[in-house]
Amino acid sequence: MPNALSSPLSRRGVLAAGGAVGLGVALAACGSGDDGTKDADAGAGGDAKAGPWSFEDDRGETAKADSVPKSIVAFTGTAAALHDYGIEVKGVFGPTTTKDGKPDIQAGDLDVTKVEILGNVWGEFNVEKYAALAPDLLVTAQWVEGELWYVPEQSKDKILKLAPSVALWAAETTVPKAVQRHADLAESLGADLKAAKVTDAKARFEKAAGRLRAAAKSNPEIRVLVGSASQDLFYVSLAKMSADTLYFQELGVKFVEPKVNSQGFFEELSWENIDKYPADIIMMDNRSSALQPGALTSKPTWARLPAVKAGQVVPRVTEPIYSYDKCAPILDDLAAAIEKARKVA
């Protein structure tokens, strides 16, 4: 992935590259058992009605097709969300496999051996392979209005000529809204939102949200810092700018509020100054593009942070997979961290 600090990237490039972002989730899709999920042989659209298909996305644009799309290509995390609703894709782009060939955290429950990987890092998208899939639909996220996540600017026009596209907000929204929009898209493609696995996951999500609200209320002095690490800089994110942390904030979680740069998402701190904001819990970007806590032991200032010394550092799923199944444990994990957290800052 390109280095955001040395490459002339757009704002979305800065968000994606390195550890620069502190932004802002398994339902089986195969088989046709008693759980009500779709048979994979029914195609990507499952039991969707025949005839014209359309879907208005979060850009306000309407994607249209003569029939329900079956050859779907999507950003990896979006594909993982569709998978949780029983909708399968043929190709993906974005972080899909790690250097050792294992599924990236953003792949969720996707079987990465059964999809065509068009690009695995920022700026990589094989247009020829995309065209060979005869795509009916391209789906991705939108962090910045009008920009398609992980669709390279230099090849965007060629890509968009090949199939209709759908973009769903990953910022300037909240988790419930984002999950609902992904569910809406999945339903339009043939997903059964009344299937037991979907309704059970939704119930778990709602229970977890209640738990997080109660945890924040019972431990109101706890302050949470949203961080992401690169070799040279530490990034502190503004909670209200991402779907996950904005929702946590709505549930009562108290966050550190950094003085963000002109892009509005985060503040860059040198490692000498990472103690600028007192925090009781640190949520660290869990993406493969960011340095993880275990790699920070050589940073003396990191080791001296009260939250680090107290063992109150937890992963942050920076780019959630927007299904009830994947978002429920995110809420539960943060609730558990707040429930047992001590005031240390």
XYZ file of C-alpha atoms in Angstrom:
345
model
C 0.000 0.000 0.000
C 1.410 3.457 -0.900
C 2.836 5.705 1.772
C 0.274 8.461 2.276
C 2.886 10.859 3.517
C 5.132 10.723 0.478
C 2.739 10.015 -2.387
C 0.534 12.628 -4.070
C -2.693 10.838 -3.241
C -6.214 12.198 -3.131
C -7.910 12.535 0.225
C -9.309 9.017 -0.023
C -5.769 7.857 -0.791
C -4.559 9.382 2.452
C -7.359 7.589 4.272
C -6.398 4.241 2.790
C -2.625 4.384 2.760
C -0.317 3.055 5.434
C -1.588 3.597 8.954
C -2.863 7.040 8.073
C -6.442 6.488 8.927
C -7.990 6.252 12.296
C -11.437 5.846 10.687
C -14.348 4.171 10.406
C -19.127 -6.804 10.064
C -21.061 -14.927 9.562
C -23.799 -16.024 7.833
C -23.182 -19.026 5.600
C -24.299 -18.443 2.061
C -24.229 -21.977 0.781
C -26.660 -24.820 1.186
C -30.415 -24.725 1.360
C -31.065 -26.100 4.805
C -33.728 -25.265 7.348
C -32.043 -21.967 8.206
C -33.639 -20.287 5.194
C -30.428 -19.180 3.467
C -30.204 -19.203 -0.318
C -28.806 -22.068 -2.338
C -25.616 -20.886 -3.961
C -26.748 -22.576 -7.189
C -29.557 -20.042 -7.414
C -26.918 -17.466 -8.348
C -25.906 -14.198 -6.766
C -29.462 -12.962 -6.829
C -30.962 -15.952 -5.061
C -34.734 -15.922 -5.483
C -34.904 -12.335 -6.727
C -37.802 -11.626 -9.060
C -37.183 -11.657 -12.786
C -37.384 -8.431 -14.717
C -35.721 -5.019 -14.525
C -33.579 -4.247 -11.483
C -32.619 -0.887 -10.012
C -31.068 0.434 -6.812
C -30.477 4.024 -5.700
C -27.126 4.299 -3.959
C -25.742 6.793 -1.451
C -24.504 9.097 -4.189
C -28.108 9.547 -5.235
C -27.367 7.639 -8.430
C -29.564 4.768 -9.619
C -27.924 1.619 -10.942
C -30.121 -0.220 -13.449
C -30.063 -3.574 -15.216
C -32.453 -5.611 -17.340
C -32.404 -8.329 -14.683
C -31.041 -8.862 -11.187
C -27.211 -8.745 -11.329
C -25.517 -12.099 -10.885
C -21.942 -11.334 -11.894
C -21.105 -8.982 -9.034
C -17.707 -7.474 -8.246
C -17.231 -5.622 -4.972
C -14.754 -4.067 -2.575
C -13.654 -6.873 -0.270
C -15.399 -5.617 2.887
C -18.602 -4.915 0.976
C -18.462 -8.364 -0.603
C -18.079 -9.842 2.886
C -21.221 -8.014 4.034
C -23.208 -9.244 1.027
C -21.947 -12.764 1.757
C -23.403 -12.557 5.243
C -26.820 -11.976 3.668
C -26.379 -14.868 1.223
C -25.280 -12.895 -1.834
C -22.052 -14.065 -3.460
C -19.699 -12.103 -5.707
C -17.435 -13.269 -8.500
C -14.615 -10.808 -7.940
C -13.202 -8.539 -5.252
C -10.760 -5.660 -4.964
C -9.098 -4.255 -1.867
C -7.315 -6.026 1.017
C -8.260 -9.684 0.543
C -5.253 -11.818 1.448
C -2.238 -11.227 3.667
C 1.379 -11.817 2.639
C 1.135 -15.433 3.801
C -1.978 -16.022 1.678
C -4.449 -16.042 4.545
C -7.703 -14.031 4.398
C -7.290 -10.384 5.331
C -9.341 -9.139 8.289
C -11.577 -7.286 5.831
C -12.507 -10.493 3.989
C -14.750 -11.664 6.820
C -16.157 -15.108 6.021
C -15.497 -14.907 2.289
C -13.822 -17.957 0.803
C -10.991 -16.001 -0.817
C -10.044 -19.042 -2.927
C -13.360 -18.849 -4.784
C -13.299 -15.218 -5.897
C -11.220 -13.471 -8.533
C -8.936 -10.999 -6.755
C -8.617 -7.967 -9.025
C -6.393 -6.032 -6.646
C -5.098 -6.609 -3.149
C -3.556 -3.231 -2.339
C -4.304 0.456 -2.829
C -4.132 1.514 -6.488
C -4.322 -2.039 -7.838
C -7.315 -3.053 -9.994
C -6.910 -5.409 -12.973
C -9.319 -4.007 -15.558
C -8.740 -6.908 -17.970
C -9.677 -9.502 -15.357
C -12.676 -7.365 -14.406
C -13.903 -7.265 -17.993
C -13.411 -11.032 -18.319
C -15.898 -11.573 -15.491
C -18.594 -9.897 -17.645
C -19.681 -7.875 -14.618
C -23.323 -6.911 -14.077
C -22.603 -4.720 -11.051
C -19.723 -3.032 -9.212
C -20.211 -2.282 -5.499
C -17.934 -0.371 -3.149
C -17.849 2.006 -0.207
C -17.779 5.799 -0.165
C -15.644 7.575 2.456
C -15.529 10.884 0.594
C -18.548 12.068 -1.362
C -18.461 10.987 -4.977
C -15.305 8.872 -4.655
C -15.340 5.091 -5.025
C -13.275 3.272 -2.419
C -10.330 1.362 -3.910
C -11.366 2.141 -7.492
C -8.219 3.802 -8.893
C -8.705 7.286 -10.300
C -6.477 6.560 -13.300
C -8.651 3.640 -14.479
C -12.014 4.663 -13.024
C -13.544 5.717 -16.341
C -12.676 2.398 -17.998
C -14.020 0.451 -15.030
C -17.307 2.333 -14.789
C -18.045 1.839 -18.489
C -18.223 -1.921 -18.020
C -21.097 -2.193 -15.529
C -23.462 -0.171 -13.323
C -21.990 0.831 -9.960
C -23.277 1.237 -6.412
C -21.525 3.199 -3.649
C -22.603 2.998 -0.001
C -21.496 5.409 2.729
C -18.818 4.249 5.154
C -18.463 7.747 6.670
C -20.988 10.448 7.479
C -23.367 7.742 8.646
C -23.757 5.391 11.609
C -23.427 1.633 11.932
C -27.194 0.901 11.993
C -27.761 3.054 8.906
C -24.812 1.524 7.062
C -25.913 -2.003 7.953
C -29.445 -1.241 6.786
C -28.205 0.103 3.455
C -26.126 -3.016 2.849
C -29.153 -5.123 3.792
C -31.304 -3.112 1.377
C -28.846 -3.766 -1.441
C -28.606 -7.461 -0.567
C -32.409 -7.752 -0.544
C -32.630 -6.133 -3.966
C -30.178 -8.797 -5.170
C -32.295 -11.621 -3.778
C -31.364 -11.945 -0.101
C -34.004 -13.154 2.353
C -33.824 -10.723 5.274
C -36.364 -12.834 7.180
C -34.057 -15.856 7.211
C -33.320 -17.054 10.732
C -29.593 -16.358 10.464
C -30.270 -12.743 9.548
C -32.914 -12.115 12.207
C -30.834 -13.878 14.867
C -27.822 -11.741 13.986
C -29.945 -8.597 14.172
C -31.145 -9.609 17.639
C -27.523 -10.098 18.755
C -26.638 -6.698 17.352
C -29.466 -4.964 19.223
C -28.543 -6.744 22.462
C -24.888 -5.736 22.051
C -25.886 -2.112 21.425
C -27.842 -2.136 24.671
C -24.859 -3.580 26.506
C -22.531 -0.875 25.169
C -24.980 1.864 26.115
C -25.199 0.450 29.650
C -21.403 0.114 29.933
C -20.851 3.721 28.882
C -23.472 4.918 31.343
C -22.026 2.930 34.246
C -18.430 4.056 33.575
C -18.872 7.639 32.322
C -15.366 8.867 33.218
C -13.636 6.563 30.746
C -12.149 8.366 27.754
C -11.337 6.448 24.573
C -8.685 7.428 22.023
C -9.017 6.156 18.445
C -5.529 5.574 17.101
C -3.636 4.256 14.089
C 0.123 3.791 13.870
C 2.707 4.084 11.136
C 6.472 3.977 11.486
C 6.793 7.749 11.621
C 3.459 9.041 12.879
C 0.597 8.278 15.207
C -2.883 9.268 14.061
C -5.726 10.226 16.408
C -9.144 10.115 14.769
C -12.193 12.291 15.354
C -15.006 9.974 16.410
C -17.858 11.758 14.656
C -16.274 11.259 11.226
C -16.691 7.483 11.010
C -19.762 5.282 11.109
C -18.531 3.040 13.925
C -17.177 5.612 16.360
C -20.014 8.060 15.692
C -22.453 5.317 16.675
C -20.430 4.470 19.777
C -20.581 8.156 20.646
C -24.365 8.145 20.213
C -24.491 5.203 22.623
C -22.669 7.293 25.230
C -18.995 6.443 24.789
C -16.705 9.409 25.538
C -13.904 10.015 23.022
C -10.776 12.117 22.868
C -11.338 14.974 20.407
C -8.154 15.765 18.456
C -7.413 18.927 16.514
C -7.840 17.401 13.084
C -6.092 18.498 9.909
C -7.832 20.095 6.928
C -9.140 16.725 5.765
C -11.169 16.523 8.950
C -10.626 12.893 9.901
C -7.547 12.787 12.129
C -4.581 14.572 13.671
C -1.040 13.441 12.951
C 1.281 13.277 15.958
C 4.976 12.563 16.072
C 5.888 9.659 18.332
C 7.452 12.146 20.760
C 4.034 13.772 21.237
C 1.635 10.844 21.404
C 0.853 11.624 25.041
C -0.887 14.841 23.942
C -4.336 13.437 24.728
C -4.946 11.591 28.013
C -6.918 8.383 27.430
C -8.065 5.432 29.508
C -8.635 3.095 26.550
C -6.848 3.146 23.198
C -8.608 1.586 20.210
C -5.991 0.698 17.594
C -6.619 0.321 13.861
C -6.646 -3.441 13.215
C -6.063 -3.324 9.455
C -3.056 -5.008 7.925
C -1.895 -1.622 6.602
C -1.365 -0.254 10.127
C 1.285 -1.154 12.700
C -0.204 -3.276 15.457
C 0.517 -2.810 19.200
C 2.958 -5.713 19.252
C 5.133 -3.875 16.741
C 5.300 -0.741 18.904
C 7.352 -2.099 21.777
C 10.408 -0.246 20.485
C 8.615 3.083 20.854
C 9.394 4.345 24.388
C 6.604 6.919 24.358
C 4.070 4.231 23.493
C 5.116 2.060 26.426
C 4.727 5.008 28.818
C 1.099 5.749 27.937
C -1.184 5.044 30.939
C -3.603 2.973 28.862
C -0.749 0.853 27.531
C 0.708 0.279 30.983
C -2.770 -0.659 32.258
C -3.314 -3.144 29.434
C -6.266 -1.159 28.160
C -5.469 -1.255 24.444
C -8.066 -2.922 22.224
C -8.389 -3.468 18.469
C -10.568 -1.199 16.401
C -12.289 -2.639 13.350
C -11.580 0.470 11.313
C -13.478 -0.668 8.238
C -16.400 -2.713 9.585
C -18.137 -5.341 7.511
C -21.634 -3.891 7.542
C -23.774 -6.879 8.447
C -25.493 -7.484 11.773
C -23.406 -10.621 12.203
C -20.084 -8.805 12.030
C -21.074 -5.604 13.840
C -22.553 -7.302 16.924
C -19.173 -8.548 18.258
C -17.623 -5.119 17.667
C -20.162 -3.618 20.061
C -19.746 -6.451 22.557
C -15.954 -6.153 22.557
C -15.989 -2.417 23.240
C -18.627 -2.872 25.928
C -16.451 -5.469 27.647
C -13.425 -3.152 27.499
C -15.344 -0.275 29.067
C -16.957 -2.490 31.701
C -13.583 -3.566 33.089
C -11.601 -0.379 32.370
C -9.961 1.621 35.170
C -9.565 5.395 35.106
C -5.833 5.755 34.410
C -5.449 9.041 32.503
